[in-house]
PDB file of C-alpha atoms and ligand atoms in Angstrom:
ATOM      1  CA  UNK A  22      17.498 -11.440  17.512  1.00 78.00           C
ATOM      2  CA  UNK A  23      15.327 -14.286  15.815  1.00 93.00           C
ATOM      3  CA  UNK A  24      12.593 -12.615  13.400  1.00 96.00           C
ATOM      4  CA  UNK A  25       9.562 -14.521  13.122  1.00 97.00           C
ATOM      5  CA  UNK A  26      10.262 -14.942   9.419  1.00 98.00           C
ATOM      6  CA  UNK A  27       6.371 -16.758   8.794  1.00 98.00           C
ATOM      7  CA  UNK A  28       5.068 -14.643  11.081  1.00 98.00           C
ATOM      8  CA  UNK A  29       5.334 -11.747   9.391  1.00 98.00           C
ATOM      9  CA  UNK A  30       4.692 -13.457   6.445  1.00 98.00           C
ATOM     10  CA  UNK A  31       1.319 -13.778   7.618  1.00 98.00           C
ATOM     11  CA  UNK A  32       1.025 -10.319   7.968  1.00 98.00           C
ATOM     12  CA  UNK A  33       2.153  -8.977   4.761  1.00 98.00           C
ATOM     13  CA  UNK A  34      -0.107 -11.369   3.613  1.00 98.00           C
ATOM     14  CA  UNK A  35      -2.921 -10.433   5.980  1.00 98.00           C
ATOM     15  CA  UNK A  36      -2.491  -7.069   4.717  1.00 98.00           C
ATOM     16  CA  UNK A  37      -2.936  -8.120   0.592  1.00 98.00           C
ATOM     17  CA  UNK A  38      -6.389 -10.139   1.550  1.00 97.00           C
ATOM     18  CA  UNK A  39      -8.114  -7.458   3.955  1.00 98.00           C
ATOM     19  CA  UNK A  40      -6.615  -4.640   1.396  1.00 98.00           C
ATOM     20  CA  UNK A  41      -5.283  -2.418   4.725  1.00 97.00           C
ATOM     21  CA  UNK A  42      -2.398  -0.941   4.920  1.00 98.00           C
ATOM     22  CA  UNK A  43       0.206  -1.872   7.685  1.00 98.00           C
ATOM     23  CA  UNK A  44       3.049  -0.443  10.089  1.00 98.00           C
ATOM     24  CA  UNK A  45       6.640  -1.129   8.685  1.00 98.00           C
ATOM     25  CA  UNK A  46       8.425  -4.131  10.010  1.00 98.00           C
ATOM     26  CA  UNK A  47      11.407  -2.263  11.037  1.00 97.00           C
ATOM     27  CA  UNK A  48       9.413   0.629  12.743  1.00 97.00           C
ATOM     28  CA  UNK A  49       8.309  -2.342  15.179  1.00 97.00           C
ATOM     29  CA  UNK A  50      11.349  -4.850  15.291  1.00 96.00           C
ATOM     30  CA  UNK A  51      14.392  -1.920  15.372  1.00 94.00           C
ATOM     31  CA  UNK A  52      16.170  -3.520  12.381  1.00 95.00           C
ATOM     32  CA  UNK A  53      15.498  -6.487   9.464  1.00 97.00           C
ATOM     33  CA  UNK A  54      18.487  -7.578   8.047  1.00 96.00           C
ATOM     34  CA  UNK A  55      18.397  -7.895   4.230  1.00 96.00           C
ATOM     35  CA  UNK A  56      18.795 -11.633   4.728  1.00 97.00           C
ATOM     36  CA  UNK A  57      16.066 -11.759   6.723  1.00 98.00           C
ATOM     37  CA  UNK A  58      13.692  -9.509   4.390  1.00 98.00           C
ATOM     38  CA  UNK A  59      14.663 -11.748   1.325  1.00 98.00           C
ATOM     39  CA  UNK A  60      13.383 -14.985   4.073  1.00 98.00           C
ATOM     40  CA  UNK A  61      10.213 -13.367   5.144  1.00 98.00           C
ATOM     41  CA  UNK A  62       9.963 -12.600   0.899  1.00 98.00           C
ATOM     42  CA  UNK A  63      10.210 -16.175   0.192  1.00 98.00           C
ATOM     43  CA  UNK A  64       8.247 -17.641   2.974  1.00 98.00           C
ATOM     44  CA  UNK A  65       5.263 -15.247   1.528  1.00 98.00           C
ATOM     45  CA  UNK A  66       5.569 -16.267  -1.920  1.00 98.00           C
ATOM     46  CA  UNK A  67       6.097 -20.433  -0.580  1.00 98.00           C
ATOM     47  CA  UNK A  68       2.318 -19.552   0.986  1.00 97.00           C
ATOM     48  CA  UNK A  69       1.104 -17.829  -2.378  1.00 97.00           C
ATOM     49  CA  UNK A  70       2.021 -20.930  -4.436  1.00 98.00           C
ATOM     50  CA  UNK A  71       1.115 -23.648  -1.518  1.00 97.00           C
ATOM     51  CA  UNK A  72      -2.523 -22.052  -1.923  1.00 96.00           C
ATOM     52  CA  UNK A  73      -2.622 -22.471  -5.561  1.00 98.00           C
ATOM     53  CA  UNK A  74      -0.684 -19.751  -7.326  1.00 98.00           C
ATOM     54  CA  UNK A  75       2.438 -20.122  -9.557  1.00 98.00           C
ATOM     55  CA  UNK A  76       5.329 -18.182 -10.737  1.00 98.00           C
ATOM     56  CA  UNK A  77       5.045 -16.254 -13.817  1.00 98.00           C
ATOM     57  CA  UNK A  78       8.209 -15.086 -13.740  1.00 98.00           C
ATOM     58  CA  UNK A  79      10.662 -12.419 -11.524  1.00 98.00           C
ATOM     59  CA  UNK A  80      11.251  -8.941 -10.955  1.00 98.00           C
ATOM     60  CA  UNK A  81      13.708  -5.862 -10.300  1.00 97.00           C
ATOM     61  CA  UNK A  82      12.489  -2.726  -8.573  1.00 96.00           C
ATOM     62  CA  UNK A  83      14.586   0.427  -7.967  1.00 94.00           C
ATOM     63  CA  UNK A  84      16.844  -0.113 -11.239  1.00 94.00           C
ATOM     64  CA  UNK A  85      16.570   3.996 -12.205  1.00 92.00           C
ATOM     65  CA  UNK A  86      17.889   6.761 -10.315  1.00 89.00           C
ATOM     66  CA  UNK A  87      13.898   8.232 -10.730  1.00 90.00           C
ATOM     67  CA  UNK A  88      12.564   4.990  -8.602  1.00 90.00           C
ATOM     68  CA  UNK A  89      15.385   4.891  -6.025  1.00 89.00           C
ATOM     69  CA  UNK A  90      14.640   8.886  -5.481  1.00 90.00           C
ATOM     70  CA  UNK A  91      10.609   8.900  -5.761  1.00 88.00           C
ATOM     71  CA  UNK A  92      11.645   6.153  -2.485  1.00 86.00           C
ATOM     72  CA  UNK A  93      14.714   7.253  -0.618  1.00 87.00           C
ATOM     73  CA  UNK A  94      16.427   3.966  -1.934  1.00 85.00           C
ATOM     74  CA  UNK A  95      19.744   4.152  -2.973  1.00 84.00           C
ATOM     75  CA  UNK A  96      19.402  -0.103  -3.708  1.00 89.00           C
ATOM     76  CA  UNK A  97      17.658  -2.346  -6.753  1.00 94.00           C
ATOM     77  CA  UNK A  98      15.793  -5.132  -5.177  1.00 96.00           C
ATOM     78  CA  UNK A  99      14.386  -8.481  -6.255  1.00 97.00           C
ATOM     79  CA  UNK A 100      10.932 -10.236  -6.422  1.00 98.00           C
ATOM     80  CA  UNK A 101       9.118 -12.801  -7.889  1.00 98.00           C
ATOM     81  CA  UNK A 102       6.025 -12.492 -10.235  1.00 98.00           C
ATOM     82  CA  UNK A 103       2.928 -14.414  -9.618  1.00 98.00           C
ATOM     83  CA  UNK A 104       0.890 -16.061 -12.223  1.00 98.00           C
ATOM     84  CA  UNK A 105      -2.251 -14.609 -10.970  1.00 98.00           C
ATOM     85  CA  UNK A 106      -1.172 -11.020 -11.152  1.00 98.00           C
ATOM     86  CA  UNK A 107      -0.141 -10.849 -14.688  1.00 98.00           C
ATOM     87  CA  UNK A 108      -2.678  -8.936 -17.343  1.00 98.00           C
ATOM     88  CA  UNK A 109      -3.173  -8.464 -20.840  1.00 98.00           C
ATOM     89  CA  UNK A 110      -1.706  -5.241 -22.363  1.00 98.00           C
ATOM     90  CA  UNK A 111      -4.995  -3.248 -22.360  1.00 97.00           C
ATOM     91  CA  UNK A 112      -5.896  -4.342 -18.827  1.00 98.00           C
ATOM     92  CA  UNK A 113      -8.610  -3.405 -16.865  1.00 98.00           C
ATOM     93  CA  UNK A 114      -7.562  -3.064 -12.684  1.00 98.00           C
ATOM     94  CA  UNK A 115      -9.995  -3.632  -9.908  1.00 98.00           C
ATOM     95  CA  UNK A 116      -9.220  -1.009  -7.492  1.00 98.00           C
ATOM     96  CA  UNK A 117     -11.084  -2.874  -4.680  1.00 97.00           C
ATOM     97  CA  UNK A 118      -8.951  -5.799  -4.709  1.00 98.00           C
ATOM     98  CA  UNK A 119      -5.454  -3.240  -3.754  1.00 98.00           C
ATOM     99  CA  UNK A 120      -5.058  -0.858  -1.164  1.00 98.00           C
ATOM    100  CA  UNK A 121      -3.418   2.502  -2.771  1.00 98.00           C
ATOM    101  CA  UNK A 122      -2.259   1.368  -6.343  1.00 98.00           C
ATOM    102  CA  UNK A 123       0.561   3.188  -8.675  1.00 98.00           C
ATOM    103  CA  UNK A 124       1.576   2.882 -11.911  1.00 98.00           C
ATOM    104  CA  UNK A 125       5.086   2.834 -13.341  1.00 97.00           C
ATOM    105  CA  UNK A 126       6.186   1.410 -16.844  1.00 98.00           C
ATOM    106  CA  UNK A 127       8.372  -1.298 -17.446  1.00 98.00           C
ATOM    107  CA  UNK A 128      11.206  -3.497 -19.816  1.00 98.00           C
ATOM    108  CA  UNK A 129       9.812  -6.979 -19.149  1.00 98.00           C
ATOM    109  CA  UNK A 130      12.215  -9.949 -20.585  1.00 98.00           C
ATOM    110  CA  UNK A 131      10.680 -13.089 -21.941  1.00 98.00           C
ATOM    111  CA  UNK A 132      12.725 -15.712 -21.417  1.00 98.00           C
ATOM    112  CA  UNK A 133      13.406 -18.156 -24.261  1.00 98.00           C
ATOM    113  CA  UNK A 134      15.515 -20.569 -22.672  1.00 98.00           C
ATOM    114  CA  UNK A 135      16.766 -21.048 -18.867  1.00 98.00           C
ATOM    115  CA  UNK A 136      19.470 -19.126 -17.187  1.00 98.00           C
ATOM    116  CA  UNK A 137      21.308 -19.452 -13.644  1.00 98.00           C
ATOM    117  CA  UNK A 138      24.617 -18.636 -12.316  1.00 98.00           C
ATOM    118  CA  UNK A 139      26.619 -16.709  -9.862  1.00 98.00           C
ATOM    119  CA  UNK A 140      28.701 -15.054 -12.675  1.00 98.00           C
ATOM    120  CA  UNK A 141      25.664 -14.306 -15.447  1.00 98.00           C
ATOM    121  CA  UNK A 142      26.082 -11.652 -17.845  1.00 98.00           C
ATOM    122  CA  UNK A 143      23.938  -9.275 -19.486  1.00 98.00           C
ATOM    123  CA  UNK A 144      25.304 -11.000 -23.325  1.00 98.00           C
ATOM    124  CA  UNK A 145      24.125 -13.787 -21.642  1.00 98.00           C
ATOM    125  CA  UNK A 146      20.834 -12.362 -20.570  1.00 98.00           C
ATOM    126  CA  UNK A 147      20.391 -11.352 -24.056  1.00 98.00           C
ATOM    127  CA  UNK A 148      21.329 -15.137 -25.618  1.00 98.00           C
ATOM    128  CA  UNK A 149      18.413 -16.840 -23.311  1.00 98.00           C
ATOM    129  CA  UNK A 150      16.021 -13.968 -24.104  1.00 98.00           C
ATOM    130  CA  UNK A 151      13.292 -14.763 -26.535  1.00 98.00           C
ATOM    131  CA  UNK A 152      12.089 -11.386 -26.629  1.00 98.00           C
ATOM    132  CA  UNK A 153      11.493  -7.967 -24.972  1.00 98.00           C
ATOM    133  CA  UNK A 154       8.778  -6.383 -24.660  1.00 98.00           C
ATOM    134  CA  UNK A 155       6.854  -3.118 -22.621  1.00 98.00           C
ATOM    135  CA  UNK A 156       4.864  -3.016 -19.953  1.00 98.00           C
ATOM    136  CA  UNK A 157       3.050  -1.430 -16.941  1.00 98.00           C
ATOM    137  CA  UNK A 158       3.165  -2.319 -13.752  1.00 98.00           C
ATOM    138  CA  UNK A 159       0.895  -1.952 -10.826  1.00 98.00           C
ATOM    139  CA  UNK A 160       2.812  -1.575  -7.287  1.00 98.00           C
ATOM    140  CA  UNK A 161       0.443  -1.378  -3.940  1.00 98.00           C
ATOM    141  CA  UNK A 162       2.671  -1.598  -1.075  1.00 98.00           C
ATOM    142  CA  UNK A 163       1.060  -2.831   1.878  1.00 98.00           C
ATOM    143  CA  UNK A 164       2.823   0.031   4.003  1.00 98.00           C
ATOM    144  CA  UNK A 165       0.827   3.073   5.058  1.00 98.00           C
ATOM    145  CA  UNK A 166       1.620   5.744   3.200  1.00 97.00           C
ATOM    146  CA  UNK A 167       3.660   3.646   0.177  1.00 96.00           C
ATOM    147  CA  UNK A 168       6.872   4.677   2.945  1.00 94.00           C
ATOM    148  CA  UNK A 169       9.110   1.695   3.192  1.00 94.00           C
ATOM    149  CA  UNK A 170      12.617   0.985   4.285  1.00 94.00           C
ATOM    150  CA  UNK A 171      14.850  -1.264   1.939  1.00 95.00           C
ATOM    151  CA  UNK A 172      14.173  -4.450   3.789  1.00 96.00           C
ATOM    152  CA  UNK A 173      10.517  -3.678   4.804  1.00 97.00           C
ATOM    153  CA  UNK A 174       9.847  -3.230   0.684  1.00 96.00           C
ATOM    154  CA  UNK A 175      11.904  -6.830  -0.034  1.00 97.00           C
ATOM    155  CA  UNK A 176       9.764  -8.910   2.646  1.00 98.00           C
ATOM    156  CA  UNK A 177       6.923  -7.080   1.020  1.00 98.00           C
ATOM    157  CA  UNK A 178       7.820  -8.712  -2.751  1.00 98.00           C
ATOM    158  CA  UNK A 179       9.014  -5.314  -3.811  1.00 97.00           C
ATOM    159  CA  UNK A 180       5.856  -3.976  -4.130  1.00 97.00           C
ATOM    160  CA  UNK A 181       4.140  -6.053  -6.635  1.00 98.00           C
ATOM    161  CA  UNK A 182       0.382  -6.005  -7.354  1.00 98.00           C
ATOM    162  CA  UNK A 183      -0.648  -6.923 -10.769  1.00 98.00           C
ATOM    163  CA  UNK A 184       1.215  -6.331 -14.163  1.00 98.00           C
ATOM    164  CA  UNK A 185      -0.014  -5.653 -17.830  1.00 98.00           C
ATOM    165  CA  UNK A 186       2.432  -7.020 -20.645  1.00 98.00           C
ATOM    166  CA  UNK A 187       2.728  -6.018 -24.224  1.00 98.00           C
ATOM    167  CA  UNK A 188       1.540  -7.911 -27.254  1.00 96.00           C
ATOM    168  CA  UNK A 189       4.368  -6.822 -29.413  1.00 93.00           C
ATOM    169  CA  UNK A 190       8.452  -7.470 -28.831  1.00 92.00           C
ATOM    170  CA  UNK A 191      11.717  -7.200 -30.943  1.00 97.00           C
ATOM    171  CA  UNK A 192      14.180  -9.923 -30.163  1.00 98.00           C
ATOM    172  CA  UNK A 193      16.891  -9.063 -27.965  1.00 98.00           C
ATOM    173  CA  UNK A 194      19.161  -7.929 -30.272  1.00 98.00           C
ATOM    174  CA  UNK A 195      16.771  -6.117 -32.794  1.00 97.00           C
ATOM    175  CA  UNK A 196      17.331  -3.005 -31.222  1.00 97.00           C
ATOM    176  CA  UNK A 197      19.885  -1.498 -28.747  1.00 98.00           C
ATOM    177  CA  UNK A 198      17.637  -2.065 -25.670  1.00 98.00           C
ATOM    178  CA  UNK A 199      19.874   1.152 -23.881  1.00 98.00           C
ATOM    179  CA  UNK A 200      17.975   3.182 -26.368  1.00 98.00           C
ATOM    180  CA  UNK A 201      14.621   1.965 -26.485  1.00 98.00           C
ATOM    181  CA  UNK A 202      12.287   5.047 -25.405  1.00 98.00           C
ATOM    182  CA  UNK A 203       9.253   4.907 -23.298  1.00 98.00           C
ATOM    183  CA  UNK A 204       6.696   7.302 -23.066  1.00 98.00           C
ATOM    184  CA  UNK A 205       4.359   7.316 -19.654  1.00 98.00           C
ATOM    185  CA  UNK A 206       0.792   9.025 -20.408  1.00 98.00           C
ATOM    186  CA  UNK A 207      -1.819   9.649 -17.444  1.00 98.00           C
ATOM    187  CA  UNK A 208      -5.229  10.820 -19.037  1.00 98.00           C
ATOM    188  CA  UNK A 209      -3.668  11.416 -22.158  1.00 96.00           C
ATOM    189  CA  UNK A 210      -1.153  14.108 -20.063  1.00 98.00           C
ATOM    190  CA  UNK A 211       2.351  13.381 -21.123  1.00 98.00           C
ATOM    191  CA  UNK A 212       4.288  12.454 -17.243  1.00 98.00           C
ATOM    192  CA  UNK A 213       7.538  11.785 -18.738  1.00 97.00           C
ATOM    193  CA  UNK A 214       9.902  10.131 -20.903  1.00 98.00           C
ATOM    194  CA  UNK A 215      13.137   7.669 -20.165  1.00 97.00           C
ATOM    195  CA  UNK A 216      15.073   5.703 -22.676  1.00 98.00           C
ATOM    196  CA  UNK A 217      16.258   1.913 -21.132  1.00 97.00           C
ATOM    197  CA  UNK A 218      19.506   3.091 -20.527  1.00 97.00           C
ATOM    198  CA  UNK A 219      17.768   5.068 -17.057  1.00 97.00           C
ATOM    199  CA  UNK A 220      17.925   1.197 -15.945  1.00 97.00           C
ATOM    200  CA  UNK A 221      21.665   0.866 -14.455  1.00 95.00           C
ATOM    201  CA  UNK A 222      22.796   2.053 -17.557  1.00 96.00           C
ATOM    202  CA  UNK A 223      21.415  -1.501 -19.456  1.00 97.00           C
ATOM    203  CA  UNK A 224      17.816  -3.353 -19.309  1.00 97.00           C
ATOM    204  CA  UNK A 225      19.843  -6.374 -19.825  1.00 98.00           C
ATOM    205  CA  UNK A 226      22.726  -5.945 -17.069  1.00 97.00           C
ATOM    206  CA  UNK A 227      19.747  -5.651 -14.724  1.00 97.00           C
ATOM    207  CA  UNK A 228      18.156  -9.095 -15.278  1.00 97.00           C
ATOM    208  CA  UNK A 229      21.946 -10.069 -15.138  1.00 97.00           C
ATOM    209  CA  UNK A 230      22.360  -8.722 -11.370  1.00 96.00           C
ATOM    210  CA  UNK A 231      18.609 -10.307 -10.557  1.00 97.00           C
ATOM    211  CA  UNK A 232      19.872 -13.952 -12.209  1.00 98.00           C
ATOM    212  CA  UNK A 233      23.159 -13.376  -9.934  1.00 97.00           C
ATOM    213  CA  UNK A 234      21.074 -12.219  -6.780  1.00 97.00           C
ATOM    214  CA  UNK A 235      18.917 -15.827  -7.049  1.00 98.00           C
ATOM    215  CA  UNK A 236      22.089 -17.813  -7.462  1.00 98.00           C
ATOM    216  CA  UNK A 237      22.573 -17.297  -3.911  1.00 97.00           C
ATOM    217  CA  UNK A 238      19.535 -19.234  -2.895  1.00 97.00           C
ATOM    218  CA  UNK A 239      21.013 -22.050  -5.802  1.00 98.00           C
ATOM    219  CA  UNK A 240      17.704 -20.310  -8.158  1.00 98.00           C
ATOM    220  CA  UNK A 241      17.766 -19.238 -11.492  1.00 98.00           C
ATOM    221  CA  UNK A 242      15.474 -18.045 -14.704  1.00 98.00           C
ATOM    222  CA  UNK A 243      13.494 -20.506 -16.530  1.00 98.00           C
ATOM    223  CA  UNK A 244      12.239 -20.711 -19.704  1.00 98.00           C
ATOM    224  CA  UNK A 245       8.857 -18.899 -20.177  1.00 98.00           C
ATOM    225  CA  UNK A 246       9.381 -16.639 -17.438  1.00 98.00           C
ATOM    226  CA  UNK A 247       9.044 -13.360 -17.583  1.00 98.00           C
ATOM    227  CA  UNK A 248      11.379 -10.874 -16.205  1.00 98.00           C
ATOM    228  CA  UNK A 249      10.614  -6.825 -14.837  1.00 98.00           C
ATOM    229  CA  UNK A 250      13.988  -5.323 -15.276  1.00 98.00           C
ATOM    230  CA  UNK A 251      12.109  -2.119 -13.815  1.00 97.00           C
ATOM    231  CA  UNK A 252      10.660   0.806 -14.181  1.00 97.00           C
ATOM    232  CA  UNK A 253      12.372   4.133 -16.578  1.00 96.00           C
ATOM    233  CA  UNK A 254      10.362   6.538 -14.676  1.00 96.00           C
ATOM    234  CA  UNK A 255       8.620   7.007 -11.097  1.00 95.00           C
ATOM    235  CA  UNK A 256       5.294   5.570 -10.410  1.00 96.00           C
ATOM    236  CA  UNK A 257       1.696   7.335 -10.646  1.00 98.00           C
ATOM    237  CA  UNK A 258      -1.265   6.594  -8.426  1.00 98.00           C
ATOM    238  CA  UNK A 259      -4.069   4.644 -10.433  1.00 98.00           C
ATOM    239  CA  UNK A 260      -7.617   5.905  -9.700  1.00 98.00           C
ATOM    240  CA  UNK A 261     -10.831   4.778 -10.458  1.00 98.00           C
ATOM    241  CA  UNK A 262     -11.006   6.207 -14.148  1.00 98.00           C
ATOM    242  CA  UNK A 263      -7.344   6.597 -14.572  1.00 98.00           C
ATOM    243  CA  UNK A 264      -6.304   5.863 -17.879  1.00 98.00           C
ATOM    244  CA  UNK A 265      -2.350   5.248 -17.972  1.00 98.00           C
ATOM    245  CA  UNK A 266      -0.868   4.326 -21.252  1.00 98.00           C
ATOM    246  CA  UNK A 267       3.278   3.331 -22.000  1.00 98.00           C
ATOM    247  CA  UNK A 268       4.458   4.042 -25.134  1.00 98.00           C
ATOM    248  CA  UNK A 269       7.520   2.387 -26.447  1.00 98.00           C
ATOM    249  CA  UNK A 270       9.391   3.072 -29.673  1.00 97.00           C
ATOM    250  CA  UNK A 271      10.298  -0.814 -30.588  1.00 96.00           C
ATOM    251  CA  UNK A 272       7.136  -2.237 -28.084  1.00 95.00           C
ATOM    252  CA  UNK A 273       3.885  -0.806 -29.253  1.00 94.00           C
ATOM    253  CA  UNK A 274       2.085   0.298 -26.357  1.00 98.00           C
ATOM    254  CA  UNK A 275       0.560  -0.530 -22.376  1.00 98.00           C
ATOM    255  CA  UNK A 276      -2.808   0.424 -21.384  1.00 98.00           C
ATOM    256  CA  UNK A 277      -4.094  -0.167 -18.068  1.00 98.00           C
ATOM    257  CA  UNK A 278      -7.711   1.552 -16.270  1.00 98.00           C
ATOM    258  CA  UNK A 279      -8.462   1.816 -13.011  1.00 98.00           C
ATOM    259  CA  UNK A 280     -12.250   0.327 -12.829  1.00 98.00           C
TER     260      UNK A 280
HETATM  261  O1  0L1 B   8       8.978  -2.299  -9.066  1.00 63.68           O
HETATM  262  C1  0L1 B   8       9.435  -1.425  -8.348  1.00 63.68           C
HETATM  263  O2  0L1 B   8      10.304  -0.611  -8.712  1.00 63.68           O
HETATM  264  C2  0L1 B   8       8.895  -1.316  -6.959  1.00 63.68           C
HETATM  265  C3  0L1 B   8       9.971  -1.486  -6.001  1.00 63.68           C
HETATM  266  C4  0L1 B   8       9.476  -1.151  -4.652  1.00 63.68           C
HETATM  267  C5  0L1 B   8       9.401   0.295  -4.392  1.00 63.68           C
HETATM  268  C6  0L1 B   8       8.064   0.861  -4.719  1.00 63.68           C
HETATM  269  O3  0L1 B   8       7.059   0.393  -4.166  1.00 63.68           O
HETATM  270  O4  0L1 B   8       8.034   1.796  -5.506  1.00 63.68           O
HETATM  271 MG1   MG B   9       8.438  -2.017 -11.064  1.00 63.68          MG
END
């Protein structure tokens, strides 16, 4: 079967602008291939930057075992970051512009020098890295409910919204990333802690499977970009008044409000 890859572009799109949540692709078409997901992904983010956006950089979702279980997703997946989602590390977020917003912290790469290829490794990752730093991200899936399938949450840019990065970074090989710990606060209540080894086992083997997943559409990592390897721990909603703060031993810290 033929999926109408802009098509439903459009309507994740549609879905972002009127701030609604919609029905699942698969739950109307039977079954998306992840081919197909990763089109409909890059026809929405071709329409993002045709209207005036750019990239900031790219993404992993579902790197820890507490993601993929929070979402009954046994699969990382890739996205792309847009320049006009990315915040300051005490951030202020508009809760009218999403549609059901969580919060999750993050290992964000900043990328020092380019880096492509079907064979990348994470000691490569780590050579093109200018620094690493925390962050928090904010995910709004434009599915009812936040329930997805694996290639209804790829078409849907893995469920990016907006993202706050840290001031402060160590270089890549200041610190053993693996045991970098990051503390999530929600109103000052302590959610949980993960060290970076809950992603895959390595921060930097992640970005090393995302620079190997874009070397199948001949794409790579360029300089300046930054990079979510994903989130330690699962996501919390963000309310109006929610005050959600990411403390990192090596990283300072993340705060972003729900206003
Ligand atoms: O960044 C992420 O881990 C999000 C991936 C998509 C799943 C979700 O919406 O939690
Ligand atoms: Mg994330």
């Amino acid at each position: 079967m033929t999926v109408d890859l802009a098509g439903w572009a459009g309507y994740l799109q549609a879905a972002v602008d009127n701030r609604r949540e919609v029905q699942g692709i698969e739950a109307q078409i039977g079954s998306l291939s992840i081919d197909d997901a990763y089109a409909i992904q890059a026809a929405l983010i071709e329409n993002r930057l045709a209207a005036g956006d750019s990239l900031a950089g790219a993404k992993l979702g579902l790197t820890s075992k507490a993601k993929q279980e929070q979402m009954g997703v046994d699969e990382p997946a890739y996205g792309w970051v847009p320049a006009s989602t990315v915040l300051g590390d005490d951030a202020e977020v508009v809760l009218g512009e999403l549609i059901h917003p969580r919060v999750e912290p993050e290992f964000v790469f900043l990328m020092g020098q380019a880096l492509a290829g079907a064979d990348a490794t994470a000691e490569q990752v780590l050579d093109a890295t200018e620094s690493v730093v925390g962050g928090i991200e904010v995910i709004d899936s434009r599915y009812e409910a936040f329930k997805f399938t694996l290639p209804d949450v790829i078409a849907d840019n893995t469920s990016a919204a907006r993202v706050a990065i840290g001031a402060y970074g160590v270089g890549p090989r200041e610190v053993d990333l693996r045991a970098v710990t990051c503390t999530f606060t929600i109103d000052d209540e302590d959610v949980g802690s993960a060290t970076g080894e809950a992603l895959l086992g390595d921060p930097a083997e992640c970005v090393a499977m995302l620079v190997r997943h874009l070397a199948k559409y001949d794409r790579g990592l360029e300089a300046g970009w930054l990079v979510m390897a994903g989130a330690p721990l699962g996501a919390q909603p963000l309310s109006v008044g929610t005050v959600a703060t990411a403390s990192y031993s090596h990283f300072g810290s993340v705060t972003v409000r729900g206003v």
